[in-house]
PDB file of N, CA and C in Angstrom:
ATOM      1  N   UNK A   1     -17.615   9.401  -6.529  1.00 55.00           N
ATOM      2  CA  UNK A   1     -18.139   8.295  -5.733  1.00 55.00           C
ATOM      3  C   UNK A   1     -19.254   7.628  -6.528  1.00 55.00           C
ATOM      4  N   UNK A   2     -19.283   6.296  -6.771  1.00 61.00           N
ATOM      5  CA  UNK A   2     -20.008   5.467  -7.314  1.00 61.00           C
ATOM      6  C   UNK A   2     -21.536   5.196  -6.485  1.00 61.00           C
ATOM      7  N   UNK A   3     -22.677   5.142  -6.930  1.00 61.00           N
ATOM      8  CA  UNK A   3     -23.784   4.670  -6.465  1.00 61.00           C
ATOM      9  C   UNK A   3     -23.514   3.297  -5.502  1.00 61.00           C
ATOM     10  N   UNK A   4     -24.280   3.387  -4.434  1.00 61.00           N
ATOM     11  CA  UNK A   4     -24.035   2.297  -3.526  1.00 61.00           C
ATOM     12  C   UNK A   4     -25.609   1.510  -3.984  1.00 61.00           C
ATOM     13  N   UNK A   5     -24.758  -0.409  -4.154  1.00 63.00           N
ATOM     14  CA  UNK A   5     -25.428  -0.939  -4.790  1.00 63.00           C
ATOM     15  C   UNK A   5     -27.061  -1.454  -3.990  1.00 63.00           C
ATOM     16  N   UNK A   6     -28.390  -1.259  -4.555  1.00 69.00           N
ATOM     17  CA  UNK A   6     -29.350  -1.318  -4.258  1.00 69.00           C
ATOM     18  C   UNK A   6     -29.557  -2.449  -3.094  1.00 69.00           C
ATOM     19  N   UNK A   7     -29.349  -3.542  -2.848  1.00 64.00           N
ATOM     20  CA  UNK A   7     -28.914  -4.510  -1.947  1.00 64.00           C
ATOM     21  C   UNK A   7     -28.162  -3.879  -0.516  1.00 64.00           C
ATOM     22  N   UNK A   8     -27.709  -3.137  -0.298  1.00 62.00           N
ATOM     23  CA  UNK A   8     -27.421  -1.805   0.833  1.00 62.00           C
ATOM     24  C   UNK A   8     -28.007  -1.112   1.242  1.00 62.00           C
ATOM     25  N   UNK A   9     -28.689  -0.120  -0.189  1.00 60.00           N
ATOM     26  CA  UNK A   9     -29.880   1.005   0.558  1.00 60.00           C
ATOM     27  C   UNK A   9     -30.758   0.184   0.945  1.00 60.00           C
ATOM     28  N   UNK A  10     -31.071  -0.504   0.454  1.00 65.00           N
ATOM     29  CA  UNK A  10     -32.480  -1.118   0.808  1.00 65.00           C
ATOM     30  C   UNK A  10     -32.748  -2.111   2.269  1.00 65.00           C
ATOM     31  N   UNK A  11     -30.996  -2.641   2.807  1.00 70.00           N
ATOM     32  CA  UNK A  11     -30.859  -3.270   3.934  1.00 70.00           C
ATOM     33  C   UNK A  11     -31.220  -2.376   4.962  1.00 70.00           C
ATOM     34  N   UNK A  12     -31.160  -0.781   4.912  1.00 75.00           N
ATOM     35  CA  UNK A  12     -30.833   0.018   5.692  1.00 75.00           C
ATOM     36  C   UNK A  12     -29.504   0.230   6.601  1.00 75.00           C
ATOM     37  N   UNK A  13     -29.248  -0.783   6.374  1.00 85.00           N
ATOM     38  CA  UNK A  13     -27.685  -0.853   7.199  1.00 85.00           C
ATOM     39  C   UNK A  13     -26.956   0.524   7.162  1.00 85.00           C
ATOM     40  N   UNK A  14     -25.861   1.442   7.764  1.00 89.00           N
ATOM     41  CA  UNK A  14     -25.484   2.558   7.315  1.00 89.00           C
ATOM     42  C   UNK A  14     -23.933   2.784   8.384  1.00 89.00           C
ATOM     43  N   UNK A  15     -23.480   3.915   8.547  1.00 90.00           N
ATOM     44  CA  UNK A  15     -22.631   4.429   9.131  1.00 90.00           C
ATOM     45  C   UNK A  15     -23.224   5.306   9.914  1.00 90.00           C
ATOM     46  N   UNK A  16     -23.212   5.578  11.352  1.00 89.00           N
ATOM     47  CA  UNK A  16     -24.188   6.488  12.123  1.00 89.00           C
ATOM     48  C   UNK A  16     -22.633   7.576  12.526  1.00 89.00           C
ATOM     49  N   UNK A  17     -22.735   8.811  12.405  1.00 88.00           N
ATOM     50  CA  UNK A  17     -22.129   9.798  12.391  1.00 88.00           C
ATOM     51  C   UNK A  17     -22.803  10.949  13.202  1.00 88.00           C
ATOM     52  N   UNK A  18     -22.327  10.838  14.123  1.00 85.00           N
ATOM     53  CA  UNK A  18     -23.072  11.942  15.410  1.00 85.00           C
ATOM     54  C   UNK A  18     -22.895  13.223  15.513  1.00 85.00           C
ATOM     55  N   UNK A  19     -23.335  14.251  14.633  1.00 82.00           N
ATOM     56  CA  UNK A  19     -23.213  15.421  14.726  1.00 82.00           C
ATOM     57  C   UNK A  19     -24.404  16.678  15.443  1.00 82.00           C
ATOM     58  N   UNK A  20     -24.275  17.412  15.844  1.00 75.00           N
ATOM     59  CA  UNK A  20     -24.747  18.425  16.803  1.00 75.00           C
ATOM     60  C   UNK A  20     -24.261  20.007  15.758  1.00 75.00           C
ATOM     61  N   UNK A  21     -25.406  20.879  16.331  1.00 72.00           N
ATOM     62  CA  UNK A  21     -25.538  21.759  15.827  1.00 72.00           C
ATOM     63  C   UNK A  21     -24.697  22.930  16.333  1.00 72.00           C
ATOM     64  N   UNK A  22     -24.754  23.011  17.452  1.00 71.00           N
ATOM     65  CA  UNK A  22     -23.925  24.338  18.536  1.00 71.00           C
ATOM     66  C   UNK A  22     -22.490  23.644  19.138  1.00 71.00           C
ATOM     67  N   UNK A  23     -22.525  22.444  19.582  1.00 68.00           N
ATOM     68  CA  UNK A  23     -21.573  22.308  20.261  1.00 68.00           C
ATOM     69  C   UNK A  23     -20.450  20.702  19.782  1.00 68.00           C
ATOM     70  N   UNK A  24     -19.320  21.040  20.137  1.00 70.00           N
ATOM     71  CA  UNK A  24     -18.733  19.215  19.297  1.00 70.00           C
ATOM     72  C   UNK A  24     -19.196  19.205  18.008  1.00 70.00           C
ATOM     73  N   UNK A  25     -18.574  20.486  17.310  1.00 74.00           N
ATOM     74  CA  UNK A  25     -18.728  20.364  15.828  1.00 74.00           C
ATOM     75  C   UNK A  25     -17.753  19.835  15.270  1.00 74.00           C
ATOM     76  N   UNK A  26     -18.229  18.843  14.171  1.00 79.00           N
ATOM     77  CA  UNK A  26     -16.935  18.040  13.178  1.00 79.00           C
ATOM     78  C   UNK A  26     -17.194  19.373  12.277  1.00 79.00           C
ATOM     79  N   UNK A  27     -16.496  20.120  12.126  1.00 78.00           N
ATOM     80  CA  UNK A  27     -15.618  20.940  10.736  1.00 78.00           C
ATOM     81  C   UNK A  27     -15.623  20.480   9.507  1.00 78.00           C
ATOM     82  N   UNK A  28     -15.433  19.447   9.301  1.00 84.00           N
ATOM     83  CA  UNK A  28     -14.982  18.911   7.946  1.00 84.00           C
ATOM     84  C   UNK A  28     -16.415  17.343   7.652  1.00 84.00           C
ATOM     85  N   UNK A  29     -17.623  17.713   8.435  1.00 85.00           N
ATOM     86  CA  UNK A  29     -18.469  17.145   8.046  1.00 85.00           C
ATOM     87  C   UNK A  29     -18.860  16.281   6.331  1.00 85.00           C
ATOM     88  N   UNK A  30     -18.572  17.124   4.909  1.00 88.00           N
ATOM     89  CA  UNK A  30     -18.936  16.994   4.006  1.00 88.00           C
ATOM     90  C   UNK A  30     -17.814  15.633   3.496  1.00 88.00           C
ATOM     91  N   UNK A  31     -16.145  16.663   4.033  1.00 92.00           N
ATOM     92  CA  UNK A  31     -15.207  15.520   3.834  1.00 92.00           C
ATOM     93  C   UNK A  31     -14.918  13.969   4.552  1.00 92.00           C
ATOM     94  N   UNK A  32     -15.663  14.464   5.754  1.00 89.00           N
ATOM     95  CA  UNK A  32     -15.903  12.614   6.578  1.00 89.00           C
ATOM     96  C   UNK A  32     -16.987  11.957   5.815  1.00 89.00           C
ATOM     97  N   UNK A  33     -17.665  12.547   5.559  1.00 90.00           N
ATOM     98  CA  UNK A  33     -18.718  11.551   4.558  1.00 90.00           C
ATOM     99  C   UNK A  33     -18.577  10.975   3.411  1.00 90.00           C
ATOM    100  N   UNK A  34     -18.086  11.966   2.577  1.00 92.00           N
ATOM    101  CA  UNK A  34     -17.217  11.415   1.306  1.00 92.00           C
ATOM    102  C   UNK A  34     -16.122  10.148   1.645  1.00 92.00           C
ATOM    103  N   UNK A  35     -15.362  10.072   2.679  1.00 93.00           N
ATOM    104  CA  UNK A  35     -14.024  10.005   2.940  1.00 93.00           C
ATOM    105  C   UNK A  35     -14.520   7.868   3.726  1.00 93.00           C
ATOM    106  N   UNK A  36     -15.822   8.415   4.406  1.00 91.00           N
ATOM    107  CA  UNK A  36     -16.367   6.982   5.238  1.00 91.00           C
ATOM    108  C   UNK A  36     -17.044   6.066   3.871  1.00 91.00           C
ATOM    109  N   UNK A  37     -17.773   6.746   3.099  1.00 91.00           N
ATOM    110  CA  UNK A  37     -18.323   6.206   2.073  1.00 91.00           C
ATOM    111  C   UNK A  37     -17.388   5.754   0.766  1.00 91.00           C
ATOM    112  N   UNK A  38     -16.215   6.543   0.538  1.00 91.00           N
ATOM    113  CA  UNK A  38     -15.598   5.884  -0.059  1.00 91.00           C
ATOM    114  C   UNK A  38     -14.996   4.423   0.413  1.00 91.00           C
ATOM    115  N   UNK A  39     -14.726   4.344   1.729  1.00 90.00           N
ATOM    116  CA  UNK A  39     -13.599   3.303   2.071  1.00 90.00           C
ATOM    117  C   UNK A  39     -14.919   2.039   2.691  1.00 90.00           C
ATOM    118  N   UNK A  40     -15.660   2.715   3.062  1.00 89.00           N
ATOM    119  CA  UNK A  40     -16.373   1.246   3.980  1.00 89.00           C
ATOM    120  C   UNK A  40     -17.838   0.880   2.667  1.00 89.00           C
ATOM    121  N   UNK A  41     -18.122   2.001   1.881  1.00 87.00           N
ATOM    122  CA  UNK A  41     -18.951   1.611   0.677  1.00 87.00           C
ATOM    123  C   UNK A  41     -20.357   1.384   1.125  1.00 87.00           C
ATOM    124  N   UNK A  42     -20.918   2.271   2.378  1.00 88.00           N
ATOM    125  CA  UNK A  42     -21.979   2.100   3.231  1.00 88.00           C
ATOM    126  C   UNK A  42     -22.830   3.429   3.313  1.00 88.00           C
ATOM    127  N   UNK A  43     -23.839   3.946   3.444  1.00 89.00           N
ATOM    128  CA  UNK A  43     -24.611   4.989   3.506  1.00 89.00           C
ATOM    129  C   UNK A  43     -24.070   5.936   4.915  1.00 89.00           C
ATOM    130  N   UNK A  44     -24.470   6.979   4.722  1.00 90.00           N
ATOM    131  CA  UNK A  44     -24.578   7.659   6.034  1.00 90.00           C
ATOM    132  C   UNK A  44     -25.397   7.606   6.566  1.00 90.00           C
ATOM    133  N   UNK A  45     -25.937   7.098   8.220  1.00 87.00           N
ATOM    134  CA  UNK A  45     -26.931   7.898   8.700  1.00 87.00           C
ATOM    135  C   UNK A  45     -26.645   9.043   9.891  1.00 87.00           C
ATOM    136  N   UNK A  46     -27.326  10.116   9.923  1.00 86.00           N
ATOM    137  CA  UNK A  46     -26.790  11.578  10.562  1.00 86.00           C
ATOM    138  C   UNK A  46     -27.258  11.298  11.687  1.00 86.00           C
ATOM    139  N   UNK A  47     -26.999  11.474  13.018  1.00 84.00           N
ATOM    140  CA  UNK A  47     -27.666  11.264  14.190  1.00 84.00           C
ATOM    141  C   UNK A  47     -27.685  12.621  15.004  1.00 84.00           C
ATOM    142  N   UNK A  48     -28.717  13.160  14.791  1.00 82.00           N
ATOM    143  CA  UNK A  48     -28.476  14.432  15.577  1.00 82.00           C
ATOM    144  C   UNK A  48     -29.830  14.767  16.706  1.00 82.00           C
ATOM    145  N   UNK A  49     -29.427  15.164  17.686  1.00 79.00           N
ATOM    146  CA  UNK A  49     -30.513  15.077  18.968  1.00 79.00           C
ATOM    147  C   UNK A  49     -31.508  16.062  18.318  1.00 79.00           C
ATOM    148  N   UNK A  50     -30.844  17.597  17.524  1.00 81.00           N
ATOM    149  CA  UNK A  50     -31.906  18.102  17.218  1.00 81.00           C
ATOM    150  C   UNK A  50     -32.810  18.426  16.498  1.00 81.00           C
ATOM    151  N   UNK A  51     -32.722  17.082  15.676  1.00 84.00           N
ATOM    152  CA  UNK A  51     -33.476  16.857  14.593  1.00 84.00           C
ATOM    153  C   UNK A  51     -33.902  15.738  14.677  1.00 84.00           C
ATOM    154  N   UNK A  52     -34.177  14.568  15.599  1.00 80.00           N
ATOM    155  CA  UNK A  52     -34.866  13.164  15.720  1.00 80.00           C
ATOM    156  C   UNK A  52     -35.129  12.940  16.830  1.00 80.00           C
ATOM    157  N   UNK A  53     -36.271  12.341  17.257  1.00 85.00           N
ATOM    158  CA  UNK A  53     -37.105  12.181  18.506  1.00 85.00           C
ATOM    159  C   UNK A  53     -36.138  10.680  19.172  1.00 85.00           C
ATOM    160  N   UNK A  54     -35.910  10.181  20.353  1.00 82.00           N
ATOM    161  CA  UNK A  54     -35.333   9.096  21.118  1.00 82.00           C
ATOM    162  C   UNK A  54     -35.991   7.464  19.590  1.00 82.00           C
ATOM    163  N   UNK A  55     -37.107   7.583  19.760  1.00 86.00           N
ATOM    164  CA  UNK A  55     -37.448   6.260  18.925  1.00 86.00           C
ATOM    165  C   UNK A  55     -36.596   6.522  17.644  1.00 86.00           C
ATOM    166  N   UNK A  56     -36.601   7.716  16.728  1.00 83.00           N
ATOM    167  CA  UNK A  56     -36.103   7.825  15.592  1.00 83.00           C
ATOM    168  C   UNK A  56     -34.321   7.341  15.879  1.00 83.00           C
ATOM    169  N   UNK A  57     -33.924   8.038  16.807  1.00 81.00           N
ATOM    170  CA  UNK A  57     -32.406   7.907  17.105  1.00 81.00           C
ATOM    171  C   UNK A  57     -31.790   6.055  16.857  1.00 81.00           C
ATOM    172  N   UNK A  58     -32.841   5.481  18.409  1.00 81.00           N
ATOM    173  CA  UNK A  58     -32.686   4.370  18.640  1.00 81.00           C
ATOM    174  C   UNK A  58     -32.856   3.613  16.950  1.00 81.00           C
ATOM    175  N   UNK A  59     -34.205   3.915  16.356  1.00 81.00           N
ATOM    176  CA  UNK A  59     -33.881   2.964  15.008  1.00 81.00           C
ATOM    177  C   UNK A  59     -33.010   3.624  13.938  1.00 81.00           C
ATOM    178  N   UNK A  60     -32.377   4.317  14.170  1.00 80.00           N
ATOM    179  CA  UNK A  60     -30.959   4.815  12.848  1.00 80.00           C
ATOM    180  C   UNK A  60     -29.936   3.861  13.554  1.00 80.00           C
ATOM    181  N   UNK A  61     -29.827   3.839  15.207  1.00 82.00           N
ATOM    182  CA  UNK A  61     -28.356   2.871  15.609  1.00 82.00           C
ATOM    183  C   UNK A  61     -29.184   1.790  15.601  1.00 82.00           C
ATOM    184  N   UNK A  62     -29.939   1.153  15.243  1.00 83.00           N
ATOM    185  CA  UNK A  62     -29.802  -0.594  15.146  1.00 83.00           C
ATOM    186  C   UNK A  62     -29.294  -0.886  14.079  1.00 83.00           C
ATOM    187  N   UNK A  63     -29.291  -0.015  12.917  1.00 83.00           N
ATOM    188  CA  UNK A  63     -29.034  -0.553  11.490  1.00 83.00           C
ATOM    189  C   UNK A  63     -27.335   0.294  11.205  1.00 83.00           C
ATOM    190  N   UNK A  64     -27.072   0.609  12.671  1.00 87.00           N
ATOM    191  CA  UNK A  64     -25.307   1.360  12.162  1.00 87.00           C
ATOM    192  C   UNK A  64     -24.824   0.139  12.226  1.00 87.00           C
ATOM    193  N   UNK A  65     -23.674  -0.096  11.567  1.00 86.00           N
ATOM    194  CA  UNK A  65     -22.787  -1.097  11.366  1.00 86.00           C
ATOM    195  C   UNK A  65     -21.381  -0.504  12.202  1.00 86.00           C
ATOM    196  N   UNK A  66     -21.075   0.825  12.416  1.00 87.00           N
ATOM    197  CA  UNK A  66     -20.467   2.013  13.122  1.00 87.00           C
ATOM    198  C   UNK A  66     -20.641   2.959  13.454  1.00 87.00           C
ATOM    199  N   UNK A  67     -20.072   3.843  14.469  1.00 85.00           N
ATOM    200  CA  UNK A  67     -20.384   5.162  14.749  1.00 85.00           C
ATOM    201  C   UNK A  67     -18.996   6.189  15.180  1.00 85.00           C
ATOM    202  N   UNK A  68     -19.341   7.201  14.227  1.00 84.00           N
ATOM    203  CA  UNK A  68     -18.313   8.294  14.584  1.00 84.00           C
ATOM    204  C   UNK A  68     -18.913   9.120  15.307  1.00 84.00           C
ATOM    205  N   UNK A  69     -17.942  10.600  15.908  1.00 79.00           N
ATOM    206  CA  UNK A  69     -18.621  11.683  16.500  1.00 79.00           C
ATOM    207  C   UNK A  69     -17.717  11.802  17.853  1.00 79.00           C
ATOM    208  N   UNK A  70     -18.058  13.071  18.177  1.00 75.00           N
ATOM    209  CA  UNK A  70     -17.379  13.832  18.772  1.00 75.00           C
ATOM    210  C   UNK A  70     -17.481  13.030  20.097  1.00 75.00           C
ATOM    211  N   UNK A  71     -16.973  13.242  21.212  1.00 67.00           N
ATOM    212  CA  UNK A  71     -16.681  12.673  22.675  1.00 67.00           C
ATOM    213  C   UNK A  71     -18.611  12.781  23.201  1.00 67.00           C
ATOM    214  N   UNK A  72     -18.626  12.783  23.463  1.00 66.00           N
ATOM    215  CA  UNK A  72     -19.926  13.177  25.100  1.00 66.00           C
ATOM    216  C   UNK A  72     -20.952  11.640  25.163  1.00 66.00           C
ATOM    217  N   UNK A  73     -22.563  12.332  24.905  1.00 67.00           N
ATOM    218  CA  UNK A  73     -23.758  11.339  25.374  1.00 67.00           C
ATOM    219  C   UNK A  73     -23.620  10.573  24.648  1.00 67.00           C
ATOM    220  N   UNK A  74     -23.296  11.571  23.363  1.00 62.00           N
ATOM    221  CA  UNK A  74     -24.510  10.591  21.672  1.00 62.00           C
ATOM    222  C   UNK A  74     -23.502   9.484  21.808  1.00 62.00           C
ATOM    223  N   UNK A  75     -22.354   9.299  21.921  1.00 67.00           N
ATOM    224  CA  UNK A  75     -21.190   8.066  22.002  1.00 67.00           C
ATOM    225  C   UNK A  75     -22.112   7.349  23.228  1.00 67.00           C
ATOM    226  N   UNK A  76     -21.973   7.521  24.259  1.00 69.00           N
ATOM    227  CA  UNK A  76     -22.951   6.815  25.388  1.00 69.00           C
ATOM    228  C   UNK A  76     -23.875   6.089  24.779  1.00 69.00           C
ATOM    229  N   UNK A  77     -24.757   7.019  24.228  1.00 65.00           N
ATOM    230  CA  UNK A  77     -26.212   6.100  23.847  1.00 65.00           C
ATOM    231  C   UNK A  77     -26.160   4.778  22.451  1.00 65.00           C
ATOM    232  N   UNK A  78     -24.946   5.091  21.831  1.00 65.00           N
ATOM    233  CA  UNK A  78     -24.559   4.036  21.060  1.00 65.00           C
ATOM    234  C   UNK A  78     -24.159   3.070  21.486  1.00 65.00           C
ATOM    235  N   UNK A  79     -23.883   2.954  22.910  1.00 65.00           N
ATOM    236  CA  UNK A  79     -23.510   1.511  23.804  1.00 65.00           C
ATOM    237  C   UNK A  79     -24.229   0.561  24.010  1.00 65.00           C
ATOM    238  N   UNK A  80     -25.375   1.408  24.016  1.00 60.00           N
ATOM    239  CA  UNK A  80     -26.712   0.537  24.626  1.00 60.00           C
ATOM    240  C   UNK A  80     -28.247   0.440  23.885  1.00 60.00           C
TER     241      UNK A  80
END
Protein backbone atom coordinates (compact mmCIF):
# COMPACT_ATOMS: atom_id res chain seq x y z
CA UNK A 1 0.00 0.00 0.00
CA UNK A 2 1.26 3.33 -1.16
CA UNK A 3 1.47 6.47 1.22
CA UNK A 4 -1.77 8.43 1.16
CA UNK A 5 -1.06 11.75 -0.44
CA UNK A 6 -0.40 14.68 2.16
CA UNK A 7 -3.51 16.77 0.87
CA UNK A 8 -5.77 13.81 2.71
CA UNK A 9 -3.97 13.39 5.96
CA UNK A 10 -3.95 16.71 6.49
CA UNK A 11 -7.89 17.25 5.39
CA UNK A 12 -8.60 14.83 8.14
CA UNK A 13 -11.21 13.37 6.13
CA UNK A 14 -11.08 9.37 6.82
CA UNK A 15 -13.13 6.09 6.83
CA UNK A 16 -14.79 5.67 10.39
CA UNK A 17 -14.79 1.84 11.17
CA UNK A 18 -16.64 0.93 14.38
CA UNK A 19 -15.03 -1.55 16.33
CA UNK A 20 -15.61 -2.71 20.08
CA UNK A 21 -13.56 -4.65 22.25
CA UNK A 22 -15.83 -7.60 23.90
CA UNK A 23 -18.70 -7.67 21.80
CA UNK A 24 -19.57 -7.31 17.60
CA UNK A 25 -16.11 -8.21 16.85
CA UNK A 26 -14.90 -7.74 13.12
CA UNK A 27 -12.31 -10.80 13.00
CA UNK A 28 -10.53 -9.77 10.16
CA UNK A 29 -10.00 -6.12 11.44
CA UNK A 30 -6.22 -5.75 9.97
CA UNK A 31 -7.65 -7.18 6.50
CA UNK A 32 -10.71 -4.52 6.32
CA UNK A 33 -8.28 -1.87 6.70
CA UNK A 34 -5.84 -2.83 4.25
CA UNK A 35 -8.72 -3.91 1.94
CA UNK A 36 -10.88 -0.07 2.60
CA UNK A 37 -7.60 1.78 2.10
CA UNK A 38 -6.62 0.15 -0.81
CA UNK A 39 -9.89 0.74 -2.84
CA UNK A 40 -11.30 4.15 -1.46
CA UNK A 41 -7.39 5.57 -0.90
CA UNK A 42 -8.61 7.29 2.49
CA UNK A 43 -7.24 6.93 6.14
CA UNK A 44 -8.82 4.98 8.82
CA UNK A 45 -10.43 6.42 11.65
CA UNK A 46 -11.16 3.64 14.61
CA UNK A 47 -14.26 4.51 16.52
CA UNK A 48 -14.40 2.74 19.59
CA UNK A 49 -16.66 3.68 22.76
CA UNK A 50 -13.80 2.36 24.83
CA UNK A 51 -11.26 4.30 24.01
CA UNK A 52 -12.85 7.98 23.13
CA UNK A 53 -14.93 10.26 25.18
CA UNK A 54 -18.71 11.38 23.19
CA UNK A 55 -16.82 14.87 21.93
CA UNK A 56 -13.79 12.76 20.61
CA UNK A 57 -16.32 10.23 18.83
CA UNK A 58 -18.59 13.05 17.47
CA UNK A 59 -15.29 14.84 15.88
CA UNK A 60 -13.75 11.48 14.17
CA UNK A 61 -17.62 11.20 12.39
CA UNK A 62 -17.68 14.72 11.03
CA UNK A 63 -14.59 14.12 9.01
CA UNK A 64 -15.87 10.21 7.99
CA UNK A 65 -16.61 10.31 4.46
CA UNK A 66 -18.10 6.48 5.56
CA UNK A 67 -18.74 4.12 8.13
CA UNK A 68 -18.40 0.41 8.61
CA UNK A 69 -19.12 -1.86 11.71
CA UNK A 70 -20.99 -4.25 13.16
CA UNK A 71 -25.07 -3.81 13.61
CA UNK A 72 -26.11 -1.96 17.10
CA UNK A 73 -25.64 1.98 18.63
CA UNK A 74 -22.24 2.99 17.12
CA UNK A 75 -24.28 2.62 13.49
CA UNK A 76 -27.14 4.78 15.31
CA UNK A 77 -24.90 7.48 16.40
CA UNK A 78 -23.46 7.85 12.86
CA UNK A 79 -26.97 9.05 11.75
CA UNK A 80 -26.97 11.94 13.63
Amino acid sequence: IKPLPDYIVQSGICIAVYSRKSTRLILNEAELEKALVKEFGLPICWIRLEDNSMPELIAKLRNAVMAFGMHGSLLVLSMF
